[in-house]
Amino acid sequence: MTTPRPAAVLVLAAGEGTRMRSATPKVLHTLGGRSMLGHALTAARELEPGRVVVVVRHAREQVVEHVRAIDPAALVADQDATPGTGRAVQCGLSVLDAAAHADLARDRAPDEPTHAETSGAVVVVAGDVPLLDGATLGELVATHVADGNAVTVLTTEVTDPTGYGRVVRETGTGDVVGIVEEKDADDEQRAITEINSSVYVFDAAALRGALGRLGQDNAQGEVYLTDVLGILRGDGLPVRAVRTDDPLLVEGVNDRVQLATLRAELNRRTLEDWMLEGVTVVDPATTWVDVDVELAPDVTLLPGTQLHGSTVVGVGATIGPDTTLTDTEVGARATVVRTHGTGAVIGPDATVGPFAYLRPGTVLGEDGKIGTFVETKNATIGAGSKVPHLSYVGDATIGEQTNIGAASIFVNYDGVSKHHTTIGSFARTGSDNMFVAPVTVGDGAYTGAGSVIRRDVPPGSLAVSSGAQRNIEGWVLRSRSGTEAAEAAARALAERGDDDGLSPQARAERARAGQAAHSAAPGPPPAAVRPASAAQRTDDSLPAPTPKDDTR
């Protein structure tokens, strides 16, 4: 059966919500990834009404800004200082009538009427009933139209009706005689367990006529919308109710305790729906999924998983444990473990985590890997490429089948501007590298461990920027004497017989240096002219003796 389209939906969002004890307007508090007002507007739009109007007053600017963000086509009506839901609907209907008149003035032919008002079914919902859905509203509208009612109210029965308006029915017919608010009810009426949900469908003309006869003669001094039902009943018009067997569907929120209760219930229903669609939820008690998340069959959600916003998870993917994803796309058969991600895209068969942080703009290709303690931002990582450990990849493009060594940093910020790094395909970068952007490493290139890459590396090249290692032997004994380190070094040297504080390598180098110096010394002169050595000479002031003449 096709649901009739109502002329309009009025969403009441003017209340102050003092019991929330919050600077945030009550209707802007969230559950399931939407504000309570967002839930109301979503349900309203499912009816495909001619117009939607939101009635505002307290924290007007915040509420209107939110309405403009989530439903730009919605009209806004301002409630004046007169309190009460009746006055709120009156203000909303005036805006609807003004819009109808403007349409007529714009489109009418010269011989057509010059005045127009909203006609047909007008749905009224409260902005703080977040579990109410479009299907329930559709059934209410269909019943209203089929029965030709002046007003149809949605009701439910509860064990403890304290605080709610009681629905008084006519014996025999079951038609609604009226709704009595808690403070105005007598003892007999307070015993009634059927309550008003504050959800109605009115005939616009009947509503308009009754609103003009409302007063404030009641315990709270407000203009009650509920009084309209009694007025229309008195006019002999049909006033009926549709009762739902699901009290939580129409439960309102007045404080944070009620908000938490309905948040948990909404999540339970969301998970139940997905499990019936073929999703495995290992531990529903610790798994939270927003209402706009999309899950494919055979997805597995492990304990501690939270999926928020517009997150989409593909067939056969596994998320969790202890993973939070917001507005993130996860491809088929991907695995995401102990990861926090926002605004990221994870390709099919990719693996992420544990302890990874994916910031907005991260794109991981098919069969790629972002591993343990890796942070990424504005980074495209190609198919089959891996960033396995302890790295930061920001403002970068990495090609296909490339491996980024552990402890790599893409240095993208100079204190003023961000710069881009490009790593080609099939590249292999060493551990503890820094890529100082802007810089490009070509396809198939390698970089050595500990390198700081400041200049472009051509394809197929090996880039090494680290200097030779230098050991300063005995430095600790000389410069840190008396410390535990010096004492430990002395013991180790003594055990090896190195009392001079030099290692065997250092002593060997010293010996080689001595040999080299000895070899470089000048050799002895011929014997006839050989000067006496110091050892040979007893007094350098005496001349050497003259040899004897043996021929004589």
Coordinates of C-alpha atoms in Angstrom, one line a residue:
M1 CA 0.0 0.0 0.0
T2 CA 1.3 3.4 -1.0
T3 CA 1.6 5.8 2.0
P4 CA -0.3 9.1 1.3
R5 CA 2.1 12.1 1.2
P6 CA 1.3 14.6 4.0
A7 CA 1.2 18.3 3.1
A8 CA 3.7 19.1 5.8
V9 CA 5.6 17.9 8.9
L10 CA 6.1 20.2 11.9
V11 CA 9.1 19.4 14.1
L12 CA 8.9 21.0 17.6
A13 CA 12.4 22.1 18.7
A14 CA 11.8 25.2 20.8
G15 CA 12.1 23.7 24.3
E16 CA 14.9 24.8 26.6
G17 CA 15.7 21.3 28.0
T18 CA 16.9 22.5 31.4
R19 CA 17.1 19.0 32.8
M20 CA 19.9 18.2 30.4
R21 CA 22.1 20.7 32.3
S22 CA 24.0 21.4 29.1
A23 CA 25.2 24.4 27.0
T24 CA 24.2 22.3 24.0
P25 CA 20.5 22.6 23.1
K26 CA 18.7 19.4 24.0
V27 CA 17.6 18.5 20.5
L28 CA 21.3 18.7 19.3
H29 CA 22.5 16.0 21.7
T30 CA 23.4 12.9 19.6
L31 CA 22.9 9.2 19.5
G32 CA 23.7 6.8 16.8
G33 CA 25.7 9.4 14.9
R34 CA 22.8 11.9 14.6
S35 CA 21.3 14.6 16.7
M36 CA 17.9 14.0 18.1
L37 CA 16.7 16.7 15.7
G38 CA 18.4 14.9 12.9
H39 CA 16.5 11.7 13.7
A40 CA 13.3 13.6 13.7
L41 CA 14.0 15.2 10.3
T42 CA 15.1 11.9 8.8
A43 CA 11.8 10.3 9.8
A44 CA 9.9 13.3 8.5
R45 CA 11.7 13.2 5.1
E46 CA 10.8 9.5 4.7
L47 CA 7.2 10.6 4.3
E48 CA 8.1 12.8 1.3
P49 CA 6.0 15.7 2.7
G50 CA 5.3 18.8 0.7
R51 CA 7.2 20.9 3.3
V52 CA 9.1 20.5 6.6
V53 CA 9.2 23.3 9.2
V54 CA 11.2 23.3 12.4
V55 CA 9.9 25.5 15.2
V56 CA 12.7 27.1 17.3
R57 CA 13.2 29.4 20.2
H58 CA 15.8 28.6 22.9
A59 CA 19.4 28.6 21.5
R60 CA 17.9 29.6 18.2
E61 CA 21.1 30.3 16.4
Q62 CA 22.7 27.0 17.2
V63 CA 19.5 25.0 16.3
V64 CA 19.0 26.9 13.0
E65 CA 22.6 26.5 12.0
H66 CA 22.2 22.8 12.5
V67 CA 19.0 22.6 10.6
R68 CA 20.6 24.5 7.7
A69 CA 23.5 22.0 7.7
I70 CA 21.5 18.7 7.7
D71 CA 18.3 19.8 5.9
P72 CA 18.7 23.0 3.9
A73 CA 15.2 22.8 2.4
A74 CA 13.5 22.8 5.8
L75 CA 11.7 26.0 6.8
V76 CA 12.2 27.6 10.2
A77 CA 9.5 29.1 12.4
D78 CA 10.2 31.2 15.5
Q79 CA 8.0 30.7 18.5
D80 CA 7.3 33.9 20.4
A81 CA 7.3 34.3 24.2
T82 CA 3.9 32.6 24.6
P83 CA 4.8 29.2 26.0
G84 CA 3.4 25.8 25.1
T85 CA 3.2 23.3 22.3
G86 CA -0.1 24.7 21.0
R87 CA 1.6 28.1 20.4
A88 CA 4.6 26.3 18.8
V89 CA 2.3 24.6 16.3
Q90 CA 0.5 27.9 15.6
C91 CA 3.7 29.6 14.7
G92 CA 4.7 26.7 12.5
L93 CA 1.4 26.6 10.7
S94 CA 1.7 30.3 10.0
V95 CA 5.0 29.8 8.3
L96 CA 3.5 27.0 6.2
D97 CA 0.6 29.2 5.2
A98 CA 2.9 32.0 4.3
A99 CA 4.9 29.6 2.1
A100 CA 1.7 28.4 0.4
H101 CA 0.7 32.0 -0.2
A102 CA 4.1 32.8 -1.7
D103 CA 3.9 29.9 -4.1
L104 CA 0.5 31.0 -5.2
A105 CA 1.6 34.6 -5.7
R106 CA 4.5 33.3 -7.8
D107 CA 2.6 30.8 -10.0
R108 CA -1.0 31.9 -10.1
A109 CA -2.8 33.0 -13.2
P110 CA -4.6 36.4 -13.2
D111 CA -8.0 34.8 -12.6
E112 CA -7.0 32.5 -9.8
P113 CA -7.5 33.2 -6.0
T114 CA -5.0 35.6 -4.3
H115 CA -4.8 33.8 -1.0
A116 CA -3.7 30.2 -0.2
E117 CA -3.4 28.1 3.0
T118 CA -1.8 24.8 3.7
S119 CA -4.4 22.0 3.2
G120 CA -4.3 18.3 3.8
A121 CA -2.6 16.2 6.4
V122 CA -0.1 17.9 8.7
V123 CA 2.2 15.7 10.9
V124 CA 3.4 17.1 14.2
V125 CA 6.4 15.4 15.9
A126 CA 8.7 16.4 18.8
G127 CA 12.3 16.9 18.2
D128 CA 13.3 14.8 21.2
V129 CA 11.8 11.4 20.3
P130 CA 14.8 9.9 18.5
L131 CA 13.7 6.3 18.0
L132 CA 10.6 7.3 16.0
D133 CA 11.0 6.1 12.4
G134 CA 9.4 6.9 9.1
A135 CA 7.6 3.6 8.9
T136 CA 5.7 4.2 12.0
L137 CA 4.8 7.7 10.9
G138 CA 3.7 6.3 7.5
E139 CA 1.3 3.9 9.2
L140 CA -0.1 6.8 11.3
V141 CA -0.7 8.9 8.2
A142 CA -2.3 6.1 6.3
T143 CA -4.7 5.4 9.1
H144 CA -5.5 9.1 9.4
V145 CA -6.3 9.4 5.7
A146 CA -8.2 6.1 5.5
D147 CA -10.4 6.9 8.4
G148 CA -11.0 10.5 7.5
N149 CA -10.0 11.8 10.9
A150 CA -9.7 15.4 12.0
V151 CA -6.7 14.3 14.2
T152 CA -5.0 10.9 14.8
V153 CA -2.7 10.6 17.7
L154 CA 0.0 8.0 18.3
T155 CA -0.1 6.4 21.7
T156 CA 1.4 3.6 23.8
E157 CA 1.0 1.9 27.1
V158 CA 3.6 2.0 29.9
T159 CA 3.8 0.5 33.3
D160 CA 4.7 3.8 34.9
P161 CA 2.9 6.7 33.1
T162 CA 4.2 9.4 35.5
G163 CA 5.0 12.7 33.7
Y164 CA 3.0 11.9 30.6
G165 CA -0.3 13.1 29.3
R166 CA -3.0 10.5 29.7
V167 CA -5.2 9.4 26.8
V168 CA -8.9 9.4 27.7
R169 CA -11.0 7.2 25.4
E170 CA -14.8 6.9 25.0
T171 CA -16.2 3.7 26.3
G172 CA -17.5 1.5 23.5
T173 CA -16.1 3.3 20.5
G174 CA -12.5 3.7 21.7
D175 CA -12.4 7.2 20.1
V176 CA -10.3 9.7 21.9
V177 CA -12.2 12.1 24.2
G178 CA -9.1 14.1 25.1
I179 CA -5.6 14.1 26.5
V180 CA -5.1 15.3 30.1
E181 CA -1.6 16.5 31.2
E182 CA -0.1 15.0 34.4
K183 CA -0.5 18.2 36.4
D184 CA -4.1 18.7 35.4
A185 CA -5.2 15.1 35.8
D186 CA -7.3 13.8 38.7
D187 CA -6.7 10.5 40.5
E188 CA -8.8 8.4 38.1
Q189 CA -7.1 9.9 35.1
R190 CA -3.6 9.4 36.6
A191 CA -4.4 5.7 36.8
I192 CA -4.6 5.5 33.0
T193 CA -1.6 3.8 31.5
E194 CA -2.1 4.8 27.9
I195 CA 0.0 7.9 27.2
N196 CA 0.3 10.6 24.6
S197 CA 3.5 10.3 22.4
S198 CA 3.2 13.9 21.2
V199 CA 3.0 12.6 17.6
Y200 CA -0.1 13.6 15.7
V201 CA -1.6 13.9 12.2
F202 CA -4.0 16.8 11.9
D203 CA -6.3 17.9 9.1
A204 CA -4.8 21.3 8.4
A205 CA -8.2 23.2 8.3
A206 CA -9.4 21.6 11.5
L207 CA -6.1 22.3 13.2
R208 CA -6.2 26.0 12.1
G209 CA -9.7 26.5 13.4
A210 CA -9.0 24.8 16.8
L211 CA -5.7 26.7 17.4
G212 CA -7.5 30.0 17.5
R213 CA -9.6 28.8 20.4
L214 CA -6.8 27.7 22.7
G215 CA -6.1 29.4 26.0
Q216 CA -3.7 29.2 28.9
D217 CA -6.1 28.2 31.7
N218 CA -4.2 25.3 33.1
A219 CA -1.7 24.4 35.8
Q220 CA 1.3 25.4 33.8
G221 CA -0.1 28.5 32.1
E222 CA 0.8 27.2 28.7
V223 CA -1.0 26.8 25.4
Y224 CA -1.5 23.0 25.2
L225 CA -1.6 21.4 21.8
T226 CA -3.4 18.5 23.5
D227 CA -6.4 20.8 24.1
V228 CA -7.0 20.8 20.3
L229 CA -8.2 17.2 20.5
G230 CA -10.9 18.1 23.0
I231 CA -12.0 21.1 20.9
L232 CA -12.3 19.0 17.7
R233 CA -14.1 16.3 19.6
G234 CA -16.5 18.9 20.8
D235 CA -17.0 20.0 17.2
G236 CA -18.2 16.5 16.4
L237 CA -15.1 15.7 14.3
P238 CA -13.5 12.2 14.5
V239 CA -10.6 12.1 16.9
R240 CA -8.9 8.7 17.1
A241 CA -5.6 7.1 18.2
V242 CA -3.2 4.5 16.9
R243 CA -1.4 2.6 19.6
T244 CA 2.1 1.2 19.2
D245 CA 3.2 -1.8 21.2
D246 CA 6.8 -0.4 21.3
P247 CA 7.0 2.2 24.1
L248 CA 10.6 3.0 23.4
L249 CA 9.8 4.0 19.9
V250 CA 7.9 7.1 21.2
E251 CA 9.9 7.7 24.4
G252 CA 11.2 11.3 24.7
V253 CA 14.4 12.5 26.2
N254 CA 14.5 15.0 29.1
D255 CA 17.8 14.2 30.8
R256 CA 21.0 12.5 30.1
V257 CA 19.9 9.3 31.8
Q258 CA 17.1 8.9 29.3
L259 CA 19.5 9.8 26.5
A260 CA 21.9 7.1 27.5
T261 CA 19.1 4.6 27.8
L262 CA 17.8 5.4 24.3
R263 CA 21.3 5.5 22.8
A264 CA 21.9 2.0 24.0
E265 CA 18.5 0.8 22.7
L266 CA 19.1 2.4 19.3
N267 CA 22.5 0.7 19.1
R268 CA 21.0 -2.7 20.1
R269 CA 18.4 -2.4 17.4
T270 CA 21.0 -1.3 14.8
L271 CA 23.2 -4.3 15.6
E272 CA 20.3 -6.6 15.5
D273 CA 19.3 -5.4 12.1
W274 CA 22.8 -5.9 10.8
M275 CA 23.2 -9.4 12.3
L276 CA 20.0 -10.4 10.5
E277 CA 21.6 -9.1 7.3
G278 CA 24.6 -11.5 7.7
V279 CA 27.0 -9.4 9.8
T280 CA 28.8 -11.2 12.7
V281 CA 28.9 -9.1 15.9
V282 CA 31.0 -11.0 18.4
D283 CA 30.2 -8.9 21.4
P284 CA 27.2 -6.6 21.0
A285 CA 27.7 -5.1 24.4
T286 CA 31.0 -3.4 23.4
T287 CA 30.2 -2.8 19.7
W288 CA 28.7 0.6 18.6
V289 CA 27.6 1.3 15.1
D290 CA 26.0 4.5 13.9
V291 CA 22.8 4.5 11.9
D292 CA 24.4 5.7 8.7
V293 CA 27.1 3.1 8.6
E294 CA 26.9 0.5 5.8
L295 CA 28.0 -3.1 6.3
A296 CA 28.2 -5.9 3.7
P297 CA 27.4 -9.6 4.4
D298 CA 30.1 -11.6 6.2
V299 CA 31.6 -8.6 7.8
T300 CA 33.0 -9.5 11.3
L301 CA 33.0 -6.9 14.1
L302 CA 35.2 -7.9 17.0
P303 CA 34.8 -6.6 20.6
G304 CA 35.4 -2.9 21.2
T305 CA 34.7 -1.8 17.7
Q306 CA 33.1 1.6 17.0
L307 CA 31.9 2.5 13.5
H308 CA 30.8 6.1 13.1
G309 CA 29.5 8.5 10.5
S310 CA 29.3 7.3 6.9
T311 CA 31.7 4.4 7.4
V312 CA 31.3 1.6 4.8
V313 CA 32.7 -1.9 5.2
G314 CA 33.0 -4.4 2.4
V315 CA 32.3 -8.1 2.1
G316 CA 34.2 -10.3 4.4
A317 CA 36.2 -7.6 6.1
T318 CA 37.2 -8.0 9.8
I319 CA 37.2 -4.9 12.1
G320 CA 38.6 -4.9 15.6
P321 CA 39.1 -5.6 18.3
D322 CA 39.4 -2.1 19.8
T323 CA 39.0 -0.2 16.6
T324 CA 37.3 3.2 15.9
L325 CA 36.6 4.2 12.4
T326 CA 34.8 7.4 11.3
D327 CA 33.8 8.2 7.7
T328 CA 36.1 5.5 6.6
E329 CA 35.8 3.0 3.6
V330 CA 37.1 -0.5 4.2
G331 CA 37.4 -2.8 1.2
A332 CA 36.4 -6.4 0.9
R333 CA 38.4 -8.9 3.0
A334 CA 40.5 -6.2 4.6
T335 CA 41.6 -6.5 8.2
V336 CA 41.7 -3.5 10.6
V337 CA 43.1 -4.2 14.1
R338 CA 43.3 -1.8 17.1
T339 CA 43.2 1.2 14.8
H340 CA 41.8 4.7 14.9
G341 CA 40.9 6.0 11.5
T342 CA 39.0 9.1 10.2
G343 CA 38.3 9.9 6.6
A344 CA 40.4 7.1 5.2
V345 CA 40.1 4.5 2.4
I346 CA 41.4 1.0 3.0
G347 CA 41.6 -1.2 -0.1
P348 CA 40.5 -4.8 -0.6
D349 CA 42.7 -7.4 1.2
A350 CA 44.7 -4.7 2.9
T351 CA 45.8 -5.0 6.5
V352 CA 46.0 -2.2 9.1
G353 CA 47.3 -2.2 12.6
P354 CA 47.6 -2.9 15.4
F355 CA 48.0 0.6 16.9
A356 CA 47.7 2.5 13.6
Y357 CA 46.4 6.0 13.3
L358 CA 44.8 6.9 9.9
R359 CA 44.1 10.5 9.6
P360 CA 42.0 12.2 6.8
G361 CA 43.2 11.7 3.3
T362 CA 44.8 8.3 3.9
V363 CA 44.3 5.9 0.9
L364 CA 45.7 2.4 1.2
G365 CA 45.7 0.3 -2.0
E366 CA 44.7 -3.3 -2.5
D367 CA 46.8 -5.8 -0.5
G368 CA 48.7 -2.9 1.1
K369 CA 49.8 -2.7 4.7
I370 CA 49.9 0.0 7.4
G371 CA 51.4 -1.6 10.4
T372 CA 52.2 -1.2 14.1
F373 CA 52.5 2.4 15.4
V374 CA 52.2 4.0 12.0
E375 CA 50.5 7.4 11.5
T376 CA 49.3 8.5 8.0
K377 CA 47.8 11.7 6.7
N378 CA 47.0 12.9 3.2
A379 CA 48.9 9.8 2.0
T380 CA 48.2 7.5 -0.9
I381 CA 49.9 4.2 -0.5
G382 CA 49.8 2.0 -3.6
A383 CA 48.7 -1.6 -4.1
G384 CA 50.9 -4.1 -2.3
S385 CA 53.0 -1.4 -0.7
K386 CA 53.9 -1.6 3.0
V387 CA 54.6 0.7 5.8
P388 CA 55.1 -1.9 8.5
H389 CA 56.5 -0.2 11.6
L390 CA 56.9 2.9 13.7
S391 CA 56.6 5.5 10.9
Y392 CA 54.9 8.8 10.0
V393 CA 53.7 9.2 6.4
G394 CA 52.2 12.6 5.8
D395 CA 51.5 14.4 2.5
A396 CA 53.0 11.6 0.4
T397 CA 52.4 9.4 -2.6
I398 CA 53.9 5.9 -2.5
G399 CA 53.7 3.7 -5.6
E400 CA 53.0 0.0 -5.9
Q401 CA 54.9 -2.9 -4.2
T402 CA 57.2 -0.5 -2.3
N403 CA 58.5 -1.2 1.2
I404 CA 59.1 1.6 3.7
G405 CA 61.6 0.7 6.4
A406 CA 60.9 0.9 10.1
A407 CA 61.1 4.3 11.9
S408 CA 60.7 6.3 8.7
I409 CA 59.6 10.0 8.9
F410 CA 58.1 11.9 6.0
V411 CA 59.2 15.4 7.0
N412 CA 56.4 17.4 5.4
Y413 CA 56.2 20.7 7.3
D414 CA 58.7 23.6 7.3
G415 CA 56.9 25.6 10.0
V416 CA 54.8 27.5 7.4
S417 CA 53.8 25.2 4.6
K418 CA 53.2 21.5 3.9
H419 CA 55.3 19.8 1.2
H420 CA 54.8 16.5 -0.7
T421 CA 57.0 13.5 -0.9
T422 CA 56.8 10.9 -3.8
I423 CA 58.2 7.4 -3.5
G424 CA 58.0 5.3 -6.7
S425 CA 57.0 1.7 -7.3
F426 CA 59.1 -1.3 -6.3
A427 CA 61.3 0.9 -4.1
R428 CA 63.0 -0.2 -0.9
T429 CA 63.8 2.4 1.7
G430 CA 66.0 1.6 4.7
S431 CA 65.1 1.9 8.4
D432 CA 65.4 5.2 10.2
N433 CA 65.1 7.3 7.0
M434 CA 63.9 10.9 6.9
F435 CA 62.4 12.2 3.6
V436 CA 62.7 15.9 3.7
A437 CA 59.9 17.2 1.4
P438 CA 59.6 18.2 -1.3
V439 CA 61.6 15.2 -2.6
T440 CA 61.1 12.3 -5.0
V441 CA 62.5 8.7 -4.8
G442 CA 62.3 7.0 -8.2
D443 CA 61.0 3.6 -9.2
G444 CA 63.1 0.7 -8.0
A445 CA 65.4 2.9 -5.9
Y446 CA 67.0 2.0 -2.6
T447 CA 68.0 4.1 0.4
G448 CA 70.4 3.1 3.1
A449 CA 69.5 2.8 6.8
G450 CA 69.8 6.0 8.7
S451 CA 69.7 8.2 5.6
V452 CA 68.3 11.7 5.5
I453 CA 67.0 12.1 1.9
R454 CA 67.1 15.8 0.9
R455 CA 67.6 15.5 -2.8
D456 CA 65.7 13.5 -5.5
V457 CA 66.9 9.9 -5.9
P458 CA 66.9 8.7 -9.5
P459 CA 65.2 5.4 -10.5
G460 CA 67.3 2.4 -9.6
S461 CA 69.8 4.4 -7.5
L462 CA 71.0 3.7 -4.0
A463 CA 70.9 6.8 -1.8
V464 CA 73.2 6.9 1.3
S465 CA 73.7 10.0 3.4
S466 CA 75.2 8.6 6.6
G467 CA 78.9 9.1 7.5
A468 CA 81.5 6.5 8.5
Q469 CA 81.3 5.3 12.1
R470 CA 84.0 6.6 14.4
N471 CA 84.8 4.9 17.8
I472 CA 86.6 7.0 20.4
E473 CA 88.3 4.4 22.5
G474 CA 88.6 5.0 26.2
W475 CA 86.3 8.1 26.1
V476 CA 84.1 6.9 29.0
L477 CA 87.0 6.1 31.3
R478 CA 88.5 9.6 30.7
S479 CA 85.4 11.7 30.5
R480 CA 82.9 10.0 32.7
S481 CA 85.2 8.6 35.4
G482 CA 83.5 7.5 38.6
T483 CA 80.2 6.7 36.9
E484 CA 78.6 3.3 36.8
A485 CA 79.2 3.3 33.1
A486 CA 82.9 3.9 33.6
E487 CA 83.1 1.2 36.2
A488 CA 81.3 -1.3 34.0
A489 CA 83.7 -0.5 31.1
A490 CA 86.8 -0.9 33.3
R491 CA 85.6 -4.3 34.5
A492 CA 84.9 -5.4 30.9
L493 CA 88.3 -4.2 29.8
A494 CA 90.1 -5.8 32.7
E495 CA 88.4 -9.2 31.9
R496 CA 89.8 -8.9 28.4
G497 CA 93.3 -7.9 29.7
D498 CA 93.0 -4.4 28.3
D499 CA 94.3 -2.5 31.4
D500 CA 95.3 0.5 29.2
G501 CA 91.6 1.0 28.3
L502 CA 92.2 0.2 24.7
S503 CA 90.5 -2.5 22.8
P504 CA 92.5 -5.2 21.0
Q505 CA 91.6 -3.4 17.7
A506 CA 92.9 -0.1 19.0
R507 CA 96.2 -1.6 20.2
A508 CA 96.7 -3.4 16.9
E509 CA 96.1 -0.1 15.1
R510 CA 98.7 1.5 17.4
A511 CA 101.2 -1.2 16.7
R512 CA 100.7 -0.9 13.0
A513 CA 101.2 2.8 13.2
G514 CA 104.5 2.3 15.1
Q515 CA 105.7 -0.1 12.4
A516 CA 104.9 2.2 9.7
A517 CA 106.8 5.1 11.4
H518 CA 109.9 2.8 11.9
S519 CA 109.8 1.7 8.2
A520 CA 109.7 5.3 7.1
A521 CA 112.9 6.3 9.1
P522 CA 116.1 7.0 6.9
G523 CA 118.6 4.0 6.7
P524 CA 122.3 4.1 8.0
P525 CA 125.0 5.9 5.8
P526 CA 128.1 4.1 4.3
A527 CA 130.7 2.9 6.9
A528 CA 133.5 5.3 5.8
V529 CA 131.5 8.3 6.5
R530 CA 129.2 6.9 9.2
P531 CA 129.0 9.3 12.1
A532 CA 129.4 8.0 15.5
S533 CA 126.2 7.3 17.2
A534 CA 125.3 8.8 20.5
A535 CA 125.8 5.5 22.1
Q536 CA 129.1 5.2 20.5
R537 CA 130.3 8.6 21.3
T538 CA 131.6 9.5 24.7
D539 CA 132.2 13.2 24.1
D540 CA 130.9 14.9 21.2
S541 CA 133.5 17.7 21.6
L542 CA 136.4 15.5 20.7
P543 CA 137.3 14.6 17.1
A544 CA 137.2 11.0 16.0
P545 CA 140.6 9.2 16.0
T546 CA 142.6 8.9 12.7
P547 CA 143.0 5.4 11.4
K548 CA 146.6 4.0 11.4
D549 CA 148.6 3.5 8.1
D550 CA 149.2 -0.3 8.0
T551 CA 151.6 0.1 4.9
R552 CA 154.1 1.9 6.8

